[in-house]
Amino acid sequence: MTDDKHAKRAARDLAAREGISYTAARRRLARAVDQEHQESRPPVAVPIVSTPCPEGCDGSGHPGTVCWAWRPADVKGAVRWEVRRAAELPGGRAEQLAEREERPRQKTPGAQWSAYHSWEDRWLLALVYAMLTDQRSELLPDRARLRAAVEADDLAAVDALMEPLDRAAARLMTKVPAVWWGEVKPTLDAYADAVESDDRDLMTLSWREVEERHVVGRLVDRWRKAWVPVQKSNGYWDPPGVMWLSAKEWLDARLVDQHGGHAPGARVRFGDGRPAVVYAVEWGEDGPPVAYRVRELEPGQHGNVGRLVPSLTSDVLVPAADCREDSPCAVCGRTAGMTEALCDDCTPRVAP
C-alpha cells in the first residue's frame, strides 16, 4: 500500500471519529506532519578562526571558535597552481592528472575531440578517489608532510605522498570491458547507494564533514546522471555511459613516469620478437609494473600492408619481464622484423 493510500485511510478514520469532513481531516493530518518535521531547535552560527590551525590543534587555544583545518588552497606564497590542485582530494588531483596527460596530446582535431570528452569525464576519477579514501583511510597522505610539500612547491613530493592512493586507483580501474561491467561498475554503484542512504543529521557533523559530504554527493549525482539517456536538441539521444578507459590511462602514465616501465601506447616486443603496443599497465603493491596488457601489431588490411597496426581483437596479459622496448635496428634504423638489436635484413650482413 502506498503512502497516499495510507493517508486517505487515516483521513477517513479521523473524519468518522471526529464527525468532520474528509477535507478537514486531511488538513489536520497535514498540519500534524508539518509540526513533527519542524526543527526542535533553531540553528546556531558558530564562528570559525580566520587562519588555518596548526596540525594537531584541539581547539583549546580558541574556545568557542571552530578550527580551520588546512587545505592546499590556503597555502601562501608563490606556489604553482598545479601543485595546489595535485594535493587537493578528490576533485583537484583528478583534474590535475587529466590535464597533465591530455593537454600534450591536443595536436590534431581528432586528438582534441578525444581529449575534450575525456576531460569532461574526469569526475569519474574523483569519485574513485572519494570511494577509496572513505573505505581505506590509510590511503590518505599525512597532512603535515603534504602541507610541507605544497608550501615547498614540490610537485614530485606531492606525487610521492599520493602514490598509495594513485596505485590503489590504478589497480581498481581497468580497460577490460568484462572487468569494468562485472566488478568496477557494481562497486561504484554500491558506494553511490551507501552515500545516498547516509541519513546522519547535519547538525552533528563538523563544517568540514558537511563540505566533504556535499562534494561527494555531487559526484554521486554525476554518476547517476551518466547512466540516463539524454535527448539532444536535434532529437537524437545520447547513449548513457562514461569514458572509463581514460582514468586508467592517466594513472598508468603517472606511475610509469615515477617508477619506469612502458607507458600506454609504447611499442614493445615479446621475447620471441613479435611487436606489440602497450594497452594498459598492471601494478603490484609497490615498485615498477608487474605486467602489461598489450595488443599485437599486424600488417594493415586496406592498402597499408607495409604498416603495422594494433589488432583490436588482441588483448594479451604479458609479464613485465617478457616485454622489452621496441628499439630501432642498430644498422638501418627500421623497427620491422626485429630480432634482438637488428632487423631480419641486417642480421645476415653482420653475422660472422
Short mmCIF file of C-alpha atoms in Angstrom, two decimals:
data_model
loop_
_atom_site.label_atom_id
_atom_site.label_comp_id
_atom_site.label_asym_id
_atom_site.label_seq_id
_atom_site.Cartn_x
_atom_site.Cartn_y
_atom_site.Cartn_z
CA MET A 1 0.00 0.00 0.00
CA THR A 2 1.37 3.39 -0.99
CA ASP A 3 1.77 6.36 1.36
CA ASP A 4 -1.12 8.17 -0.36
CA LYS A 5 -3.49 5.27 0.33
CA HIS A 6 -2.36 5.24 3.97
CA ALA A 7 -3.07 8.98 4.23
CA LYS A 8 -6.53 8.60 2.69
CA ARG A 9 -7.46 5.75 5.07
CA ALA A 10 -6.20 7.73 8.09
CA ALA A 11 -8.22 10.78 6.98
CA ARG A 12 -11.41 8.70 6.61
CA ASP A 13 -10.92 7.17 10.04
CA LEU A 14 -10.32 10.60 11.63
CA ALA A 15 -13.36 12.08 9.89
CA ALA A 16 -15.53 9.22 11.16
CA ARG A 17 -14.24 9.57 14.75
CA GLU A 18 -14.42 13.37 14.99
CA GLY A 19 -17.51 13.91 12.84
CA ILE A 20 -15.72 16.31 10.49
CA SER A 21 -15.40 16.40 6.73
CA TYR A 22 -12.83 14.38 4.86
CA THR A 23 -11.07 17.57 3.65
CA ALA A 24 -10.78 18.94 7.20
CA ALA A 25 -9.33 15.63 8.34
CA ARG A 26 -6.70 15.71 5.57
CA ARG A 27 -5.72 19.27 6.56
CA ARG A 28 -5.40 18.35 10.25
CA LEU A 29 -3.19 15.37 9.44
CA ALA A 30 -1.03 17.51 7.13
CA ARG A 31 -0.51 20.10 9.91
CA ALA A 32 0.47 17.34 12.32
CA VAL A 33 3.05 16.02 9.88
CA ASP A 34 4.48 19.52 9.35
CA GLN A 35 4.82 20.09 13.09
CA GLU A 36 6.52 16.73 13.50
CA HIS A 37 9.17 17.57 10.87
CA GLN A 38 9.92 21.04 12.20
CA GLU A 39 13.34 21.60 13.78
CA SER A 40 13.30 21.16 17.52
CA ARG A 41 15.84 23.96 17.93
CA PRO A 42 16.99 26.77 15.68
CA PRO A 43 20.44 26.56 14.06
CA VAL A 44 23.30 28.27 15.84
CA ALA A 45 26.00 30.19 13.98
CA VAL A 46 29.48 29.36 15.29
CA PRO A 47 32.46 31.50 14.19
CA ILE A 48 35.47 29.91 12.50
CA VAL A 49 39.04 31.00 13.08
CA SER A 50 40.40 33.31 10.38
CA THR A 51 43.64 31.41 9.66
CA PRO A 52 44.34 27.67 9.33
CA CYS A 53 45.16 25.97 12.60
CA PRO A 54 48.45 24.10 13.08
CA GLU A 55 48.41 20.33 12.72
CA GLY A 56 47.04 18.61 15.82
CA CYS A 57 45.10 21.66 17.06
CA ASP A 58 42.41 20.61 19.56
CA GLY A 59 40.65 23.98 19.79
CA SER A 60 41.87 24.77 23.30
CA GLY A 61 43.69 27.85 22.02
CA HIS A 62 40.50 29.49 20.74
CA PRO A 63 37.49 28.38 22.85
CA GLY A 64 34.07 28.94 21.30
CA THR A 65 35.53 29.04 17.80
CA VAL A 66 35.67 26.20 15.28
CA CYS A 67 39.09 25.09 13.98
CA TRP A 68 40.04 25.83 10.39
CA ALA A 69 41.73 22.72 9.05
CA TRP A 70 44.44 23.48 6.50
CA ARG A 71 43.69 22.89 2.81
CA PRO A 72 46.00 23.19 -0.21
CA ALA A 73 44.10 26.29 -1.33
CA ASP A 74 45.12 28.05 1.91
CA VAL A 75 48.85 27.98 1.18
CA LYS A 76 50.57 31.36 0.99
CA GLY A 77 53.43 32.41 -1.25
CA ALA A 78 54.46 31.68 -4.83
CA VAL A 79 53.18 28.12 -5.15
CA ARG A 80 52.20 26.85 -8.58
CA TRP A 81 48.53 26.20 -9.23
CA GLU A 82 49.17 22.62 -10.40
CA VAL A 83 50.88 21.82 -7.08
CA ARG A 84 47.88 23.08 -5.13
CA ARG A 85 45.46 21.12 -7.29
CA ALA A 86 47.54 17.94 -7.21
CA ALA A 87 47.29 17.93 -3.41
CA GLU A 88 43.52 18.53 -3.23
CA LEU A 89 41.28 15.48 -2.93
CA PRO A 90 39.20 14.25 -4.55
CA GLY A 91 38.46 16.57 -7.49
CA GLY A 92 41.62 18.67 -7.63
CA ARG A 93 44.02 15.78 -8.08
CA ALA A 94 41.77 14.08 -10.64
CA GLU A 95 41.63 17.29 -12.66
CA GLN A 96 45.38 17.84 -12.47
CA LEU A 97 46.21 14.29 -13.60
CA ALA A 98 43.78 14.60 -16.52
CA GLU A 99 45.30 17.90 -17.60
CA ARG A 100 48.83 16.53 -17.21
CA GLU A 101 48.18 13.69 -19.66
CA GLU A 102 45.57 15.09 -22.06
CA ARG A 103 46.87 18.58 -22.83
CA PRO A 104 50.13 17.49 -24.59
CA ARG A 105 48.14 15.26 -26.96
CA GLN A 106 45.94 18.00 -28.46
CA LYS A 107 47.90 18.29 -31.72
CA THR A 108 45.28 17.09 -34.23
CA PRO A 109 41.49 17.70 -34.49
CA GLY A 110 40.80 14.06 -33.61
CA ALA A 111 43.07 14.22 -30.56
CA GLN A 112 41.42 17.46 -29.47
CA TRP A 113 37.96 15.87 -29.73
CA SER A 114 39.08 12.81 -27.73
CA ALA A 115 40.85 14.92 -25.11
CA TYR A 116 37.79 17.15 -24.72
CA HIS A 117 35.44 14.26 -23.99
CA SER A 118 37.97 12.55 -21.72
CA TRP A 119 38.43 15.82 -19.84
CA GLU A 120 34.66 16.11 -19.34
CA ASP A 121 34.62 12.76 -17.51
CA ARG A 122 37.50 13.49 -15.12
CA TRP A 123 34.93 13.47 -12.30
CA LEU A 124 34.94 9.65 -12.52
CA LEU A 125 38.50 9.55 -11.16
CA ALA A 126 37.42 11.96 -8.42
CA LEU A 127 34.61 9.56 -7.48
CA VAL A 128 37.10 6.66 -7.33
CA TYR A 129 39.38 8.73 -5.08
CA ALA A 130 36.44 9.58 -2.80
CA MET A 131 35.38 5.94 -2.53
CA LEU A 132 38.89 4.68 -1.76
CA THR A 133 39.60 7.33 0.89
CA ASP A 134 36.21 6.72 2.55
CA GLN A 135 36.74 2.98 2.69
CA ARG A 136 40.51 2.92 3.34
CA SER A 137 41.65 5.83 5.45
CA GLU A 138 45.26 4.59 5.36
CA LEU A 139 45.46 5.77 1.74
CA LEU A 140 45.16 9.40 2.79
CA PRO A 141 48.52 11.22 2.84
CA ASP A 142 49.98 12.55 6.07
CA ARG A 143 48.61 16.08 6.37
CA ALA A 144 51.74 17.62 7.91
CA ARG A 145 54.02 16.19 5.21
CA LEU A 146 51.55 17.15 2.49
CA ARG A 147 51.40 20.71 3.78
CA ALA A 148 55.19 20.92 3.82
CA ALA A 149 55.40 19.59 0.24
CA VAL A 150 52.83 22.08 -1.05
CA GLU A 151 54.43 25.03 0.73
CA ALA A 152 57.78 23.98 -0.75
CA ASP A 153 56.19 23.99 -4.26
CA ASP A 154 57.40 20.40 -4.77
CA LEU A 155 55.12 18.54 -7.20
CA ALA A 156 57.28 15.40 -7.06
CA ALA A 157 56.92 15.24 -3.26
CA VAL A 158 53.14 15.63 -3.56
CA ASP A 159 53.01 12.80 -6.11
CA ALA A 160 55.11 10.58 -3.83
CA LEU A 161 52.71 11.18 -0.91
CA MET A 162 49.72 10.45 -3.15
CA GLU A 163 51.26 7.30 -4.61
CA PRO A 164 49.42 4.77 -2.38
CA LEU A 165 46.10 6.31 -3.43
CA ASP A 166 47.10 6.53 -7.10
CA ARG A 167 48.28 2.93 -7.08
CA ALA A 168 45.08 1.69 -5.43
CA ALA A 169 43.02 3.57 -8.01
CA ALA A 170 45.14 2.17 -10.86
CA ARG A 171 44.66 -1.38 -9.55
CA LEU A 172 40.89 -0.84 -9.29
CA MET A 173 40.35 0.77 -12.68
CA THR A 174 40.66 -1.31 -15.83
CA LYS A 175 40.48 -1.27 -19.60
CA VAL A 176 38.94 -4.74 -19.83
CA PRO A 177 35.18 -4.47 -20.55
CA ALA A 178 34.31 -7.67 -18.69
CA VAL A 179 36.08 -6.45 -15.54
CA TRP A 180 34.55 -2.98 -15.75
CA TRP A 181 30.94 -4.16 -16.16
CA GLY A 182 31.31 -7.15 -13.87
CA GLU A 183 33.34 -5.71 -10.98
CA VAL A 184 34.20 -1.99 -11.09
CA LYS A 185 30.82 -0.53 -12.02
CA PRO A 186 28.90 -2.62 -9.41
CA THR A 187 31.44 -1.46 -6.79
CA LEU A 188 30.82 2.19 -7.67
CA ASP A 189 27.06 1.59 -7.71
CA ALA A 190 27.24 0.14 -4.19
CA TYR A 191 29.25 3.13 -3.00
CA ALA A 192 26.72 5.52 -4.54
CA ASP A 193 23.91 3.66 -2.72
CA ALA A 194 25.81 3.98 0.57
CA VAL A 195 26.31 7.73 0.09
CA GLU A 196 22.65 8.31 -0.76
CA SER A 197 21.47 6.27 2.24
CA ASP A 198 23.62 8.28 4.68
CA ASP A 199 20.98 9.78 6.98
CA ARG A 200 23.26 11.41 9.56
CA ASP A 201 21.98 14.69 10.99
CA LEU A 202 23.96 17.59 9.58
CA MET A 203 23.81 19.30 12.98
CA THR A 204 26.01 16.55 14.41
CA LEU A 205 28.74 16.97 11.77
CA SER A 206 31.60 19.42 11.63
CA TRP A 207 31.68 22.04 8.88
CA ARG A 208 34.46 20.14 7.14
CA GLU A 209 32.46 16.88 7.16
CA VAL A 210 29.44 18.71 5.76
CA GLU A 211 31.58 20.18 2.98
CA GLU A 212 33.09 16.79 2.11
CA ARG A 213 29.65 15.19 2.14
CA HIS A 214 28.41 17.87 -0.27
CA VAL A 215 31.34 17.29 -2.66
CA VAL A 216 30.86 13.50 -2.68
CA GLY A 217 27.12 13.95 -3.11
CA ARG A 218 27.67 15.97 -6.27
CA LEU A 219 29.98 13.28 -7.64
CA VAL A 220 27.34 10.63 -6.95
CA ASP A 221 24.75 12.76 -8.76
CA ARG A 222 27.05 12.89 -11.80
CA TRP A 223 27.44 9.11 -11.61
CA ARG A 224 23.66 8.60 -11.60
CA LYS A 225 23.08 11.04 -14.46
CA ALA A 226 25.81 9.41 -16.56
CA TRP A 227 23.64 6.30 -16.96
CA VAL A 228 20.47 8.13 -18.02
CA PRO A 229 19.99 8.72 -21.79
CA VAL A 230 19.67 12.40 -22.71
CA GLN A 231 17.77 13.71 -25.75
CA LYS A 232 19.63 16.45 -27.63
CA SER A 233 18.07 19.46 -29.34
CA ASN A 234 18.23 17.73 -32.75
CA GLY A 235 16.11 14.84 -31.49
CA TYR A 236 18.91 12.28 -31.17
CA TRP A 237 19.52 10.52 -27.87
CA ASP A 238 22.95 10.49 -26.31
CA PRO A 239 23.68 6.97 -25.06
CA PRO A 240 24.41 6.58 -21.36
CA GLY A 241 27.89 5.92 -20.09
CA VAL A 242 31.20 7.49 -19.18
CA MET A 243 34.70 7.28 -20.72
CA TRP A 244 36.03 4.91 -18.07
CA LEU A 245 39.09 3.96 -20.17
CA SER A 246 40.66 7.40 -19.74
CA ALA A 247 41.10 7.35 -15.96
CA LYS A 248 43.13 4.13 -16.12
CA GLU A 249 45.45 5.63 -18.74
CA TRP A 250 46.05 8.79 -16.67
CA LEU A 251 47.00 6.74 -13.63
CA ASP A 252 49.24 4.37 -15.60
CA ALA A 253 51.12 7.24 -17.23
CA ARG A 254 51.62 8.97 -13.87
CA LEU A 255 53.02 5.87 -12.17
CA VAL A 256 55.21 4.92 -15.13
CA ASP A 257 56.69 8.41 -15.05
CA GLN A 258 57.72 7.81 -11.44
CA HIS A 259 58.71 4.12 -11.47
CA GLY A 260 59.69 3.47 -15.07
CA GLY A 261 58.35 0.90 -17.47
CA HIS A 262 56.32 1.17 -20.66
CA ALA A 263 53.53 3.75 -20.71
CA PRO A 264 50.25 3.14 -22.59
CA GLY A 265 50.87 3.45 -26.32
CA ALA A 266 54.53 2.39 -26.14
CA ARG A 267 55.87 -0.09 -28.74
CA VAL A 268 57.30 -3.27 -27.20
CA ARG A 269 58.41 -6.71 -28.31
CA PHE A 270 57.82 -10.13 -26.84
CA GLY A 271 60.72 -12.43 -26.06
CA ASP A 272 60.27 -14.13 -29.45
CA GLY A 273 60.48 -10.81 -31.33
CA ARG A 274 56.79 -10.21 -32.09
CA PRO A 275 55.86 -6.50 -31.95
CA ALA A 276 53.02 -5.15 -29.82
CA VAL A 277 51.71 -1.92 -28.33
CA VAL A 278 51.01 -1.42 -24.62
CA TYR A 279 47.30 -1.05 -23.89
CA ALA A 280 47.31 -0.88 -20.08
CA VAL A 281 49.65 -1.49 -17.15
CA GLU A 282 49.16 -3.86 -14.22
CA TRP A 283 50.60 -2.81 -10.85
CA GLY A 284 51.61 -4.62 -7.68
CA GLU A 285 51.71 -3.33 -4.14
CA ASP A 286 54.80 -1.25 -4.90
CA GLY A 287 57.61 -0.81 -7.39
CA PRO A 288 57.54 -0.90 -11.20
CA PRO A 289 54.85 -2.60 -13.32
CA VAL A 290 54.40 -6.35 -12.91
CA ALA A 291 52.64 -6.97 -16.25
CA TYR A 292 51.27 -5.28 -19.34
CA ARG A 293 48.11 -5.66 -21.34
CA VAL A 294 49.25 -5.45 -24.95
CA ARG A 295 47.74 -5.60 -28.40
CA GLU A 296 49.80 -7.37 -31.03
CA LEU A 297 50.78 -5.49 -34.18
CA GLU A 298 49.88 -6.90 -37.59
CA PRO A 299 50.02 -5.62 -41.21
CA GLY A 300 47.20 -3.32 -42.24
CA GLN A 301 44.40 -4.66 -44.44
CA HIS A 302 43.39 -1.61 -46.51
CA GLY A 303 46.26 -0.63 -48.78
CA ASN A 304 48.78 -0.18 -45.96
CA VAL A 305 50.19 -3.70 -45.83
CA GLY A 306 53.64 -2.40 -45.02
CA ARG A 307 52.40 -0.64 -41.91
CA LEU A 308 51.90 -2.41 -38.61
CA VAL A 309 48.66 -1.53 -36.80
CA PRO A 310 47.25 -2.74 -33.45
CA SER A 311 44.91 -5.71 -33.58
CA LEU A 312 41.75 -4.57 -31.77
CA THR A 313 40.77 -8.18 -31.06
CA SER A 314 44.06 -8.86 -29.27
CA ASP A 315 44.29 -8.19 -25.55
CA VAL A 316 47.09 -10.26 -24.03
CA LEU A 317 48.40 -10.05 -20.46
CA VAL A 318 52.19 -10.40 -20.57
CA PRO A 319 54.59 -10.35 -17.59
CA ALA A 320 56.81 -7.29 -17.49
CA ALA A 321 59.95 -9.43 -17.85
CA ASP A 322 58.73 -10.70 -21.24
CA CYS A 323 58.29 -7.21 -22.72
CA ARG A 324 61.25 -5.19 -23.94
CA GLU A 325 61.41 -1.84 -25.66
CA ASP A 326 60.95 -1.86 -29.42
CA SER A 327 64.16 0.00 -30.30
CA PRO A 328 65.15 0.63 -33.95
CA CYS A 329 67.67 -1.52 -35.79
CA ALA A 330 71.25 -0.59 -34.97
CA VAL A 331 72.20 -0.70 -38.71
CA CYS A 332 69.30 0.62 -40.82
CA GLY A 333 67.07 2.19 -38.16
CA ARG A 334 63.96 0.15 -39.06
CA THR A 335 61.73 -1.48 -36.45
CA ALA A 336 60.04 -4.14 -38.61
CA GLY A 337 61.19 -7.76 -38.34
CA MET A 338 63.44 -7.17 -35.33
CA THR A 339 65.42 -9.97 -33.69
CA GLU A 340 67.44 -8.70 -30.77
CA ALA A 341 69.05 -5.37 -31.82
CA LEU A 342 68.98 -5.96 -35.61
CA CYS A 343 66.22 -6.38 -38.17
CA ASP A 344 65.95 -9.59 -40.22
CA ASP A 345 67.51 -7.98 -43.30
CA CYS A 346 70.58 -6.67 -41.46
CA THR A 347 71.25 -9.76 -39.36
CA PRO A 348 72.93 -11.82 -42.17
CA ARG A 349 75.12 -8.86 -43.18
CA VAL A 350 76.75 -8.57 -39.78
CA ALA A 351 76.79 -12.26 -38.99
CA PRO A 352 80.31 -13.81 -38.81
#
